[in-house]
Structures are given as structure tokens and as C-alpha cells.
PDB file of C-alpha atoms in Angstrom:
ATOM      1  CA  UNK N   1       0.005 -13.881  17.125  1.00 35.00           C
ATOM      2  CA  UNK N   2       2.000 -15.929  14.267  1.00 38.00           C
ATOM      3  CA  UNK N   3       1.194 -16.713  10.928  1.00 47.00           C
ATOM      4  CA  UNK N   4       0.409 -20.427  10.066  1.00 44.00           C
ATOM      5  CA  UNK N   5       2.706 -21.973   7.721  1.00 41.00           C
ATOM      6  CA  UNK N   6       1.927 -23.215   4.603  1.00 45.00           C
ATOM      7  CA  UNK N   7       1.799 -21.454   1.028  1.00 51.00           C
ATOM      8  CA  UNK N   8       3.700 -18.189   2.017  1.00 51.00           C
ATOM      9  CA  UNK N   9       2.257 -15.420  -0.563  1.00 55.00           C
ATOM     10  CA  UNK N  10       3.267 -12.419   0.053  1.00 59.00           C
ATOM     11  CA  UNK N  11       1.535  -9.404   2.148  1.00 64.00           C
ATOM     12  CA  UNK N  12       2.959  -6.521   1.535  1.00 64.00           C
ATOM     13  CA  UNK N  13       0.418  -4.421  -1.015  1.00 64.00           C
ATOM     14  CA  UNK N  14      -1.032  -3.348   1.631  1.00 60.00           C
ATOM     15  CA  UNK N  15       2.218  -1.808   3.060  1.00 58.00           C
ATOM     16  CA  UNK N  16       2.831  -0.162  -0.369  1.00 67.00           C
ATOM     17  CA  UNK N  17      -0.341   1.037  -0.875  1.00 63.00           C
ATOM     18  CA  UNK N  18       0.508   2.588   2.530  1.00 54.00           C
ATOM     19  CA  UNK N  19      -2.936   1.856   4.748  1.00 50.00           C
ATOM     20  CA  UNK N  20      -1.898   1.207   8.312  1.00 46.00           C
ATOM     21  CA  UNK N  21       1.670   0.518   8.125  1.00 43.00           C
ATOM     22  CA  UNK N  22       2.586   0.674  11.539  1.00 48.00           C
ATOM     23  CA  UNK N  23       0.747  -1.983  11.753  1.00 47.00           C
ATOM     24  CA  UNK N  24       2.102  -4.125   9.466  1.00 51.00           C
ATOM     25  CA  UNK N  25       4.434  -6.958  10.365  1.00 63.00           C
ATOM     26  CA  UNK N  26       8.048  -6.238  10.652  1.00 71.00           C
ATOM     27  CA  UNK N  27       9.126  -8.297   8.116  1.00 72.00           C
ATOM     28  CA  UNK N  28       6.261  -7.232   5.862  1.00 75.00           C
ATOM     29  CA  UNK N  29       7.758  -3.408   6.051  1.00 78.00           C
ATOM     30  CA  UNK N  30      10.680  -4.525   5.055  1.00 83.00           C
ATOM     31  CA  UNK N  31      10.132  -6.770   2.002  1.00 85.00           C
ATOM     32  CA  UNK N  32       7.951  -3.518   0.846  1.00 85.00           C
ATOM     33  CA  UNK N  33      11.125  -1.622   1.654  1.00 87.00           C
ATOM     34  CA  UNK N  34      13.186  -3.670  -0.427  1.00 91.00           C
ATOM     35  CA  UNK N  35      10.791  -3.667  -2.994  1.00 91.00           C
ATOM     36  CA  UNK N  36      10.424  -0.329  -3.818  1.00 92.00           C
ATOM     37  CA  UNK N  37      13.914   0.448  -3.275  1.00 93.00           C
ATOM     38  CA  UNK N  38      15.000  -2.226  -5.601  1.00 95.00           C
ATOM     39  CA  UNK N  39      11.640  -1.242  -8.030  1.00 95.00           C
ATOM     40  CA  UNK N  40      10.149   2.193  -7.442  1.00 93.00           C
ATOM     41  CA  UNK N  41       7.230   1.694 -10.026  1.00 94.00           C
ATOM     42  CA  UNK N  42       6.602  -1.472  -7.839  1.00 92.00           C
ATOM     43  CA  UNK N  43       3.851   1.047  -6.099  1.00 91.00           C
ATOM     44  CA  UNK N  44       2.115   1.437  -9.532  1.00 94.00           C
ATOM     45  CA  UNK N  45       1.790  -2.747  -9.844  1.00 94.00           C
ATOM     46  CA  UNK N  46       0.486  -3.350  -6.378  1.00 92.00           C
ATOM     47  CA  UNK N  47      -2.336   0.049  -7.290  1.00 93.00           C
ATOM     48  CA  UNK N  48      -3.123  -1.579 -11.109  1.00 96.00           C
ATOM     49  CA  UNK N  49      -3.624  -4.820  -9.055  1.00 94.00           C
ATOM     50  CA  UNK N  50      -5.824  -3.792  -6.295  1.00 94.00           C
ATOM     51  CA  UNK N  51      -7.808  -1.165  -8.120  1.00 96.00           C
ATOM     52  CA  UNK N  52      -8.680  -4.668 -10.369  1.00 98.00           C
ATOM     53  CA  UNK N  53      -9.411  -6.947  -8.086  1.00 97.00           C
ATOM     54  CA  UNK N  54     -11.953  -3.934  -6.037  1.00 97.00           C
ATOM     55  CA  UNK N  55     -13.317  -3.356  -9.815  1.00 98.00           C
ATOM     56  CA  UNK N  56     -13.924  -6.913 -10.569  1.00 98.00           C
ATOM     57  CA  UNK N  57     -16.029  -7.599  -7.435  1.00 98.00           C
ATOM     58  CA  UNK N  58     -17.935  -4.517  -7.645  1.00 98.00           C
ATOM     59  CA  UNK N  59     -18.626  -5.885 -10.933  1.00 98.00           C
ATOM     60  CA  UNK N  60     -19.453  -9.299 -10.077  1.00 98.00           C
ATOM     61  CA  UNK N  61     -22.073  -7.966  -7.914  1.00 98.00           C
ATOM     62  CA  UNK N  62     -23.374  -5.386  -9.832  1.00 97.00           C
ATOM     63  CA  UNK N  63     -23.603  -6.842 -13.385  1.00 96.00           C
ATOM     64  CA  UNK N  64     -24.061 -10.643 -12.975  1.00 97.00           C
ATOM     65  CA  UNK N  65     -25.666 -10.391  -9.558  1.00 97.00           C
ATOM     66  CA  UNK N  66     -23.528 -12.397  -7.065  1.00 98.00           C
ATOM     67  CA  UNK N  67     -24.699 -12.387  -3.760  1.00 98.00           C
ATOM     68  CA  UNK N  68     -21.149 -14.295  -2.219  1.00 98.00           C
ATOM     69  CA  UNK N  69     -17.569 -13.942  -2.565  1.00 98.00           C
ATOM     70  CA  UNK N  70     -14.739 -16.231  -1.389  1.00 98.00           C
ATOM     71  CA  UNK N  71     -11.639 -14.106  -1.222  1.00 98.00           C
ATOM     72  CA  UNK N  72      -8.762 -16.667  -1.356  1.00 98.00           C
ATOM     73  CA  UNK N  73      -5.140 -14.989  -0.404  1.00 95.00           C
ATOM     74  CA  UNK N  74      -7.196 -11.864   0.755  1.00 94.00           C
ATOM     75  CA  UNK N  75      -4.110 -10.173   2.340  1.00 89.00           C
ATOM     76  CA  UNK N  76      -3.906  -7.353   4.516  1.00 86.00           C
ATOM     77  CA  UNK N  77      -6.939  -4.507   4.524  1.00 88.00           C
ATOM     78  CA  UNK N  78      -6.398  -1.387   2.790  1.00 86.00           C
ATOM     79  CA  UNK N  79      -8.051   2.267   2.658  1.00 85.00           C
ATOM     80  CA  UNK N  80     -10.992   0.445   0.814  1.00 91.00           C
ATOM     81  CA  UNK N  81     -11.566  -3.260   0.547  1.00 94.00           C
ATOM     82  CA  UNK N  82     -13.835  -5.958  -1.191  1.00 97.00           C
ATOM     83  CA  UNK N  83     -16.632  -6.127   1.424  1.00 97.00           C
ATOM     84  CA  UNK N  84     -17.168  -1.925   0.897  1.00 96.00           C
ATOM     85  CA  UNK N  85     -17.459  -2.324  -2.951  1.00 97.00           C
ATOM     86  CA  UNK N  86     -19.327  -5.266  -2.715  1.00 97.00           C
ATOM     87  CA  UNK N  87     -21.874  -3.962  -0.274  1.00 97.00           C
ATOM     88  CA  UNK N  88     -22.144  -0.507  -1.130  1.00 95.00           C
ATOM     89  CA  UNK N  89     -23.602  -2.749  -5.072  1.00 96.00           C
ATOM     90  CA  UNK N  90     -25.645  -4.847  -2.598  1.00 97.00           C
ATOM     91  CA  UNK N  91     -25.225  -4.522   1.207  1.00 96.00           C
ATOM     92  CA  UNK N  92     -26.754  -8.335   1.641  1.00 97.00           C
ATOM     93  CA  UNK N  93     -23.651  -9.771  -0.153  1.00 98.00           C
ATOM     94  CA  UNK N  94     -21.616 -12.669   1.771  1.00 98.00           C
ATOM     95  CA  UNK N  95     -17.998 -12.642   1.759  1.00 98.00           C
ATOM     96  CA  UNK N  96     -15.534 -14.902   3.153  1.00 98.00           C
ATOM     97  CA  UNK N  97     -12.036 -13.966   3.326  1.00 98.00           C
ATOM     98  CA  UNK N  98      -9.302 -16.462   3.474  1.00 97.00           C
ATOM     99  CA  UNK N  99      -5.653 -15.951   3.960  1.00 95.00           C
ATOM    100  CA  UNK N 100      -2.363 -18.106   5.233  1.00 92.00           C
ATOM    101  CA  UNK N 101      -1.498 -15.075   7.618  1.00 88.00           C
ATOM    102  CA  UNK N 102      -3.133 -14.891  11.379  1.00 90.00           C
ATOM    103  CA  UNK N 103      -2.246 -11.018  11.851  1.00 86.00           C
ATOM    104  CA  UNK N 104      -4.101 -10.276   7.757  1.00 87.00           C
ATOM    105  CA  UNK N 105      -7.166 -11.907   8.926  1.00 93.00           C
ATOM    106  CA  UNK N 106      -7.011 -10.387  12.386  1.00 92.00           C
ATOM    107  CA  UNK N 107      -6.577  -7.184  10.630  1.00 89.00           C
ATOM    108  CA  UNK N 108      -9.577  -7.904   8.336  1.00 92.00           C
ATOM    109  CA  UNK N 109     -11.670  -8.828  11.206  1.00 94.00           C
ATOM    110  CA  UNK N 110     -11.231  -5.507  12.834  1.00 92.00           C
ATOM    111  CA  UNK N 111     -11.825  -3.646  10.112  1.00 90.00           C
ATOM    112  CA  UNK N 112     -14.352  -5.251   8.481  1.00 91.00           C
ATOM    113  CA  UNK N 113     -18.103  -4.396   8.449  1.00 89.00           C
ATOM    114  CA  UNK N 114     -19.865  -4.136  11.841  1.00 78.00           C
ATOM    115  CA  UNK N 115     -23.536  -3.647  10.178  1.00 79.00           C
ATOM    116  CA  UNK N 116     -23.665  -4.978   7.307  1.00 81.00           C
ATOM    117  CA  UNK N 117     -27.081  -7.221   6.140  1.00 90.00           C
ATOM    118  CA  UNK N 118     -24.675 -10.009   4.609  1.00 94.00           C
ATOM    119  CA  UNK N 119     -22.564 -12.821   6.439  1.00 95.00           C
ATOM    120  CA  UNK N 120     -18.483 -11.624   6.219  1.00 97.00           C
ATOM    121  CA  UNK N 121     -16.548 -14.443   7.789  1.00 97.00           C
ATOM    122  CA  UNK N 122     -12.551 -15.097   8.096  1.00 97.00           C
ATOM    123  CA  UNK N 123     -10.683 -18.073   7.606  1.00 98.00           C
ATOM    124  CA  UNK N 124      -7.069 -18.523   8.409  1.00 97.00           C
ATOM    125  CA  UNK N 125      -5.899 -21.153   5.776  1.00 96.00           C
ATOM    126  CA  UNK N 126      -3.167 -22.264   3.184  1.00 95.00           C
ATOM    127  CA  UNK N 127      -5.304 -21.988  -0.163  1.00 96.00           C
ATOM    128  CA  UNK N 128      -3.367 -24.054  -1.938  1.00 96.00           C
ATOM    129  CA  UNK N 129      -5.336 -26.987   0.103  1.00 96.00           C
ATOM    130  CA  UNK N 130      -9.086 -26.461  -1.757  1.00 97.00           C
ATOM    131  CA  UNK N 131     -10.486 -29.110   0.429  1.00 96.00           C
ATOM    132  CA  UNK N 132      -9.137 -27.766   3.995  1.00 96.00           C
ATOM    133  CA  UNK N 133     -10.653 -24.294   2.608  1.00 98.00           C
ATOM    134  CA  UNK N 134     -13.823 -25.701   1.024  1.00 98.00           C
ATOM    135  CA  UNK N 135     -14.604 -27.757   3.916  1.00 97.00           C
ATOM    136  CA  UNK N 136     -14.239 -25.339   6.915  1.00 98.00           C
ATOM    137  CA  UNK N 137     -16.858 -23.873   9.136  1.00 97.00           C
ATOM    138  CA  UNK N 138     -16.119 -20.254   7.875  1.00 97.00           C
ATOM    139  CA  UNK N 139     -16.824 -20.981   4.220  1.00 98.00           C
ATOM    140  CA  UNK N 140     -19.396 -23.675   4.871  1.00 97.00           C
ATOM    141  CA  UNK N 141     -21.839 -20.802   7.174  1.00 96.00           C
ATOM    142  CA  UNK N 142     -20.754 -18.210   4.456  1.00 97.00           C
ATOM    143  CA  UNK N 143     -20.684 -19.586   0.740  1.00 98.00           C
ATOM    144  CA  UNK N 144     -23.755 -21.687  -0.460  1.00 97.00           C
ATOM    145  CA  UNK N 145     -21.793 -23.846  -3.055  1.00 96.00           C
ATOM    146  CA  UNK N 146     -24.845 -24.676  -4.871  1.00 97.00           C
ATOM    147  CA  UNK N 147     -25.694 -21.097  -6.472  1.00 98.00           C
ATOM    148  CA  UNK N 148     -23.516 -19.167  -8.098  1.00 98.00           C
ATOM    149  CA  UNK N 149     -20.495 -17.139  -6.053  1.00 98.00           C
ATOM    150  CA  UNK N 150     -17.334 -14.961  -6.926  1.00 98.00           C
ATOM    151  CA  UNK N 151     -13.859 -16.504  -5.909  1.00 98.00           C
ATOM    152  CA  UNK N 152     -11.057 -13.562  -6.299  1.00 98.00           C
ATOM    153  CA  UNK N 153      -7.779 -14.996  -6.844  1.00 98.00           C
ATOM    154  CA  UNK N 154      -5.593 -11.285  -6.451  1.00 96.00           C
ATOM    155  CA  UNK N 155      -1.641 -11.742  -7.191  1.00 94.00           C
ATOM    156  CA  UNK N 156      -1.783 -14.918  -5.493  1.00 94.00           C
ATOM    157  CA  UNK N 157      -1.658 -17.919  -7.750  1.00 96.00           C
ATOM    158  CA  UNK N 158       2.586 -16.703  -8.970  1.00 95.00           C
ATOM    159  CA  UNK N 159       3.072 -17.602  -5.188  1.00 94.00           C
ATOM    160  CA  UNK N 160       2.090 -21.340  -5.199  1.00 95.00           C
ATOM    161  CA  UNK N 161       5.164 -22.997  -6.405  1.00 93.00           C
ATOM    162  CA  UNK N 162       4.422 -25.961  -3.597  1.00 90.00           C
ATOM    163  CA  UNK N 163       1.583 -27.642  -5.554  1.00 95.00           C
ATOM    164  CA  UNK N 164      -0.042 -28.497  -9.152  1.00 97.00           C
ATOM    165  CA  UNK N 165      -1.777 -25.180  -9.525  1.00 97.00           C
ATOM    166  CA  UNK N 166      -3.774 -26.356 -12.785  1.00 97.00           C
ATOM    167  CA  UNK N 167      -5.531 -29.026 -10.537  1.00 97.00           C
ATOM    168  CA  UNK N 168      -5.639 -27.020  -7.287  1.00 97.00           C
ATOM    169  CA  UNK N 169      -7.565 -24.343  -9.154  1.00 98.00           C
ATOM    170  CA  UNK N 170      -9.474 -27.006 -11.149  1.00 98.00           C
ATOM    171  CA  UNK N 171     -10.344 -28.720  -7.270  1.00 98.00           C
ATOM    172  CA  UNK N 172     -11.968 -25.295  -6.551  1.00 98.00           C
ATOM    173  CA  UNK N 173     -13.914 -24.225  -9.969  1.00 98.00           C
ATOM    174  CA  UNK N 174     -15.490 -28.172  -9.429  1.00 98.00           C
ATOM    175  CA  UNK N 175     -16.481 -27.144  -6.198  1.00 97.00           C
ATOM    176  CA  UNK N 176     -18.091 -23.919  -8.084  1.00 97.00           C
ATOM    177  CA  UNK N 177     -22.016 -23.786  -8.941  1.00 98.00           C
ATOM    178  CA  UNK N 178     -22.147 -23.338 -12.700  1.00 97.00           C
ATOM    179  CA  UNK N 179     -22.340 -19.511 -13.643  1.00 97.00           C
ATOM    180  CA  UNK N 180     -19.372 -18.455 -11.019  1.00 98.00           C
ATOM    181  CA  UNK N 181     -17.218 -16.195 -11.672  1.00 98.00           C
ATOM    182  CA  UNK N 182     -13.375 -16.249 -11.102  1.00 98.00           C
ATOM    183  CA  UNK N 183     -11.226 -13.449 -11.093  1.00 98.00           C
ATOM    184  CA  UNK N 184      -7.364 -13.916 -11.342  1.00 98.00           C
ATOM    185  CA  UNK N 185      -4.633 -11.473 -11.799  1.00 98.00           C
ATOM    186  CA  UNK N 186      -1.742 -12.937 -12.358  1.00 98.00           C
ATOM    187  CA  UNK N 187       2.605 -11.507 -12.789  1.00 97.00           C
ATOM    188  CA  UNK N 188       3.586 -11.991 -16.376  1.00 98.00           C
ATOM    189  CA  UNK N 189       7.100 -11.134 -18.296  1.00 98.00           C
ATOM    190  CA  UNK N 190       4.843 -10.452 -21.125  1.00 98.00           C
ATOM    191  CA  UNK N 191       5.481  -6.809 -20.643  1.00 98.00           C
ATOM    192  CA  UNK N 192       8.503  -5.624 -18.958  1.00 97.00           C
ATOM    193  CA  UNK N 193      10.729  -8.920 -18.085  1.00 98.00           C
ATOM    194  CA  UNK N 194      13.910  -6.991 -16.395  1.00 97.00           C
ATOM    195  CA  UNK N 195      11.578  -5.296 -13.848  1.00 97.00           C
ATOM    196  CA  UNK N 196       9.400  -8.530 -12.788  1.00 97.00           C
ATOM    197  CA  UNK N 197      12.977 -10.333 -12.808  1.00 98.00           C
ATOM    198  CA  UNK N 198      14.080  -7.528 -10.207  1.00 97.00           C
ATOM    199  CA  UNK N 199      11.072  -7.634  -8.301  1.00 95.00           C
ATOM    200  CA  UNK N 200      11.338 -11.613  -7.950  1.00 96.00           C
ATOM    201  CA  UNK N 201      14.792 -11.426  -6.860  1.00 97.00           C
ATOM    202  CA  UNK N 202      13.685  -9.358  -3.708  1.00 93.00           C
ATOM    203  CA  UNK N 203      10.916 -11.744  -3.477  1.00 92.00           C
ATOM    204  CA  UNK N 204      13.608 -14.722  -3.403  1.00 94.00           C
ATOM    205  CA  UNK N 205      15.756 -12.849  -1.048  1.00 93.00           C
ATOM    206  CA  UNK N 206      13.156 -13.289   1.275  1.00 88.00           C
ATOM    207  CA  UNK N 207      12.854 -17.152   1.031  1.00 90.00           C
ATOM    208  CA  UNK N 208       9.496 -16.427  -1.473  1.00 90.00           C
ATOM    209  CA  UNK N 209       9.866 -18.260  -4.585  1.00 93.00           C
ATOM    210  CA  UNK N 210       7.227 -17.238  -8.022  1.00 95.00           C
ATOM    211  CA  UNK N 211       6.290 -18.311 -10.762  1.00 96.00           C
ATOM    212  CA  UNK N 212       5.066 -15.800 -13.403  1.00 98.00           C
ATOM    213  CA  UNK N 213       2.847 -17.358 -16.361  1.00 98.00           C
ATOM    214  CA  UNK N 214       2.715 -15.283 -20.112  1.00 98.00           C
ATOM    215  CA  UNK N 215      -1.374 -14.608 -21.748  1.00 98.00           C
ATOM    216  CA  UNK N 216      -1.263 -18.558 -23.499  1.00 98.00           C
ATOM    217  CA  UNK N 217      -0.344 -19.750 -19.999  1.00 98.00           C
ATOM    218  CA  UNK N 218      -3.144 -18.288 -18.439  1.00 98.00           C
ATOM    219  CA  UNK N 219      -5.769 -19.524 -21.425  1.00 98.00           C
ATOM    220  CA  UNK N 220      -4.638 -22.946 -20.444  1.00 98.00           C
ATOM    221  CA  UNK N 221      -4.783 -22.835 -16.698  1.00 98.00           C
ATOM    222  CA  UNK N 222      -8.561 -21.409 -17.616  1.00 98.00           C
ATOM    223  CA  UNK N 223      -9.065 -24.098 -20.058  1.00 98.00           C
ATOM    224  CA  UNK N 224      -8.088 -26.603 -17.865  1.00 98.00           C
ATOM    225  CA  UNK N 225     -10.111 -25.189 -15.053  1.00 98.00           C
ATOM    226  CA  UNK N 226     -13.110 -25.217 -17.361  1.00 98.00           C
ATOM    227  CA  UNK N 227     -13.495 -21.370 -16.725  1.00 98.00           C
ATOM    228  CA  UNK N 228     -14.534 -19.243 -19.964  1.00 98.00           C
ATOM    229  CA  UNK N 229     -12.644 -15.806 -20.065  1.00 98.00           C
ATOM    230  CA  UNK N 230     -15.221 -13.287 -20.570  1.00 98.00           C
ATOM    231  CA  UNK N 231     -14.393  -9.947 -22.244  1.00 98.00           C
ATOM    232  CA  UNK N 232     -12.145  -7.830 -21.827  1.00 98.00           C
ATOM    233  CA  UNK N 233      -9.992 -11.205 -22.223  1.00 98.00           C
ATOM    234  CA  UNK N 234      -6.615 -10.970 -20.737  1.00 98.00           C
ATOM    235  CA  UNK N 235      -5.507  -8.048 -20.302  1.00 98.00           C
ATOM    236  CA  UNK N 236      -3.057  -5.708 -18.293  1.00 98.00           C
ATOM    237  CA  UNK N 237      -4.869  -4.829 -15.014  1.00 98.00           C
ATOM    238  CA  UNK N 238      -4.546  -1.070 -15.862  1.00 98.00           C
ATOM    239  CA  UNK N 239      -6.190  -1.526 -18.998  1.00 98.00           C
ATOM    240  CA  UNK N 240      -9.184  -3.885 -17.854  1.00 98.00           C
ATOM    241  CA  UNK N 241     -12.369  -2.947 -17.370  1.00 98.00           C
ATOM    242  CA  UNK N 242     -15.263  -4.799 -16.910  1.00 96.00           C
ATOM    243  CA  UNK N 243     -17.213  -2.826 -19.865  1.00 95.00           C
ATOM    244  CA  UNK N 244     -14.291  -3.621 -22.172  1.00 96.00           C
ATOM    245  CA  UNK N 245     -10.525  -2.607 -22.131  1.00 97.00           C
ATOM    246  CA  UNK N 246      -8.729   0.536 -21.819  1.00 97.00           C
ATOM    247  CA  UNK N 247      -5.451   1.852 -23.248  1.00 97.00           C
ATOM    248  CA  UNK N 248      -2.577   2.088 -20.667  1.00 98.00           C
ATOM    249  CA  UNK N 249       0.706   1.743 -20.587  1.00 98.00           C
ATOM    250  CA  UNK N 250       1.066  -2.765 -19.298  1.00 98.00           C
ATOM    251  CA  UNK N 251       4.390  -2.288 -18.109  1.00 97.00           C
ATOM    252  CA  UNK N 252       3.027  -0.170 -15.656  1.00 97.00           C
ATOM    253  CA  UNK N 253       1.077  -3.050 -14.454  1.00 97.00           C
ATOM    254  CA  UNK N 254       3.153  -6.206 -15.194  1.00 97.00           C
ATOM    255  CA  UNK N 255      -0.151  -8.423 -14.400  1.00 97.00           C
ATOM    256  CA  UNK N 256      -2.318  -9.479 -15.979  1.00 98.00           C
ATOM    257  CA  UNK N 257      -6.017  -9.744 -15.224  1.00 98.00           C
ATOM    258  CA  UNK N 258      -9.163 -11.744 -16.491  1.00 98.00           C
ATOM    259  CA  UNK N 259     -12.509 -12.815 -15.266  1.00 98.00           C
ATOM    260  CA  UNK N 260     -14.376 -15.692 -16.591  1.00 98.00           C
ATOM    261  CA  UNK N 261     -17.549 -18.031 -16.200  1.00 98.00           C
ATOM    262  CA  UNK N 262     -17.372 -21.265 -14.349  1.00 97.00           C
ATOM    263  CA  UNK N 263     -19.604 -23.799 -16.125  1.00 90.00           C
TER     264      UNK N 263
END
């Protein structure tokens, strides 16, 4: 099975986070190799990042009641992934999960939910075409565009360096029922420059190209989007929380993360 070309984000968190890694595709194992070698607190990013992203959609479900998630750049599964938060908050929610890679969404598939009350469909994709993605079968039978859903953007968006990202993410909050809720988290040299510069370097050595944004960035690409931030605000991922932010060390992190409103 190959992976489909297009917007190549990387898949390694899963690797690092170390669920399944025999599993993983050779070249994934080593990028995460090179990675850590190259930045040993790289572990701590890819655990800030996930443990948001799981938090966020817990917390879409729980406290503004979504009922569907679109999980765009889902990547690889790990020990615990967005369709068990989300259903053990509400086991009828719908989730479809949509990544560039054929073996991540294999992967997915097998380990997703067997008996679960909601719809959990896969969709092998390039996200950085909304219209392909918003237009297919899997999110079509999956995500009712006209009520309200969660789209989860994890540590994807630094990846797309081969479109306008403002109005690809714009293309998709317009395709959004008013009162969704997106959740970004996002590589920043707002807190430790010399490690995401050493990180990105591995990245480049293997042909994957970023783009890191700083906190005024982000506010635009939200503006623009015409999603409002909701509190925490942005924030390191280690220091959000959905009830309001935490103190943690952000250079632990490196990313930051952010929900906000669509509408």
C-alpha cells in the first residue's frame, strides 16, 4: 500500500509517542529517529500536542455539545485517539478522519471503533484541497454541514507550504455551520527558536518543507477565517486548557494551540 501524493505532513508523532512502531513506515521510523536524535525534548512537543488536540475534542463534545468531528491530517493512531475521547463524552458522536497517507488511514481503520452508536468514516485525501475533502463520499455520509461540527487541525497547517493557507482554511470554515468549532495547534519560534530551527532542518532533510507562524500570525489567519478564538486564547499547548490556561514551561511545547467559534 503507498501513500497518495499531495501535501506531505508529516507522520511520525505517532512513532514518538511510541504506539505500534513496528508498524510504522520505514521512513516514518527514521525521520522520528532523526528527530529525536537531533532534538531529544522533540518527545515532549509531539505529547503537549497530542494531549491538546485529545483535550480539545473531548471538550468540544462535552462542553458545547458537538455531535461530529472532521479530523483533517489525522495521522497515525496512538495508545488513545479522538474517536475514544469523543465517544466515551457521547458514544453517538460522528467522526471522519482524513489524512494524505494510505497506511495512517489503514491503520485508523483497524483500530478504530467496532461498536460504537456514531458513524466513524476514513478518507484518504490531500487537505490542502477543501473541496476534494468537502465533497467526498466519506465526509458527505459522515458530517452534516448544516449543524454545527468540530474540524481538528493538529500540527498540520506548518506543513502546507504548497497553497494559500489563509484561503484554504477560510474555503473550509465557509463550508462550516455557524457555531463550529476549530481547533489548530500550530509550531511557533515564539518560544524557543534554535530548537524549532533544529527540528525543521531534520524536517527539510527529508524533502518536508514548514512554515512556523508567531501568536499575531495566528490572530490573523483566525481573523481572516472569520473564526473567534475563545478562551484560553493562544496559548502553549502545555498550558491550554479548555477551562482556562495553565502555567508550564512553552518551550517545552513550541506550539501553540487555540480553539475558536466559526460564525
Amino acid at each position: 500500500m503507498t501513500d497518495s501524493p499531495g501535501t506531505q505532513v508529516p507522520n511520525v508523532y505517532a512513532g514518538i509517542l511510541g504506539a505500534g512502531s513496528e508498524e510504522f513506515h520505514r521512513r516514518d521510523q527514521e525521520l522520528a529517529h532523526a528527530l529525536l536524535t537531533a532534538v531529544p525534548s522533540a518527545s515532549l512537543v509531539a505529547h503537549h500536542t497530542r494531549a491538546f488536540v485529545l483535550s480539545a475534542a473531548e471538550a468540544c463534545v462535552r462542553q458545547h455539545g458537538v455531535t461530529q468531528i472532521l479530523d483533517l491530517g489525522a495521522g497515525r493512531p496512538t495508545a488513545r485517539n479522538v474517536h475514544d475521547v469523543a465517544h466515551a463524552a457521547d458514544p453517538a458522536v460522528n467522526i471522519c478522519y482524513v489524512d494524505h497517507s494510505r497506511a495512517a488511514v489503514a491503520a485508523l481503520a483497524e483500530q478504530g471503533p467496532t461498536d460504537s452508536e456514531g458513524t466513524v468514516s476514513y478518507l484518504v485525501a490531500d487537505i490542502s484541497d477543501p473541496d476534494t475533502v468537502l465533497r467526498s463520499p466519506a465526509v458527505r455520509e459522515t458530517i452534516d454541514l448544516i449543524r454545527p461540527a468540530a474540524v481538528l487541525l493538529g500540527a498540520v497547517i506548518p506543513y502546507i507550504t504548497n497553497v494559500d493557507v489563509p484561503d484554504m482554511l477560510k474555503r473550509y470554515t465557509d463550508a462550516l455551520a455557524p457555531g463550529s468549532i476549530l481547533v489548530l495547534s500550530h509550531g511557533t519560534y515564539d518560544f524557543d527558536r534554535p530548537k524549532v530551527r533544529r527540528m525543521q532542518e531534520v524536517y527539510e532533510s527529508f524533502g518536508i518543507p514548514s512554515h512556523m507562524r508567531g501568536e499575531n500570525e495566528l490572530r490573523a489567519l483566525m481573523d481572516h477565517a472569520g473564526v473567534t478564538v475563545l478562551p484560553p486564547g493562544i496559548v502553549a499547548t502545555n498550558q491550554w486548557r479548555p477551562e482556562g490556561a495553565v502555567e508550564a514551561d512553552a518551550s517545552e511545547a513550541c506550539m501553540y494551540g487555540l480553539w475558536g467559534r466559526t460564525g
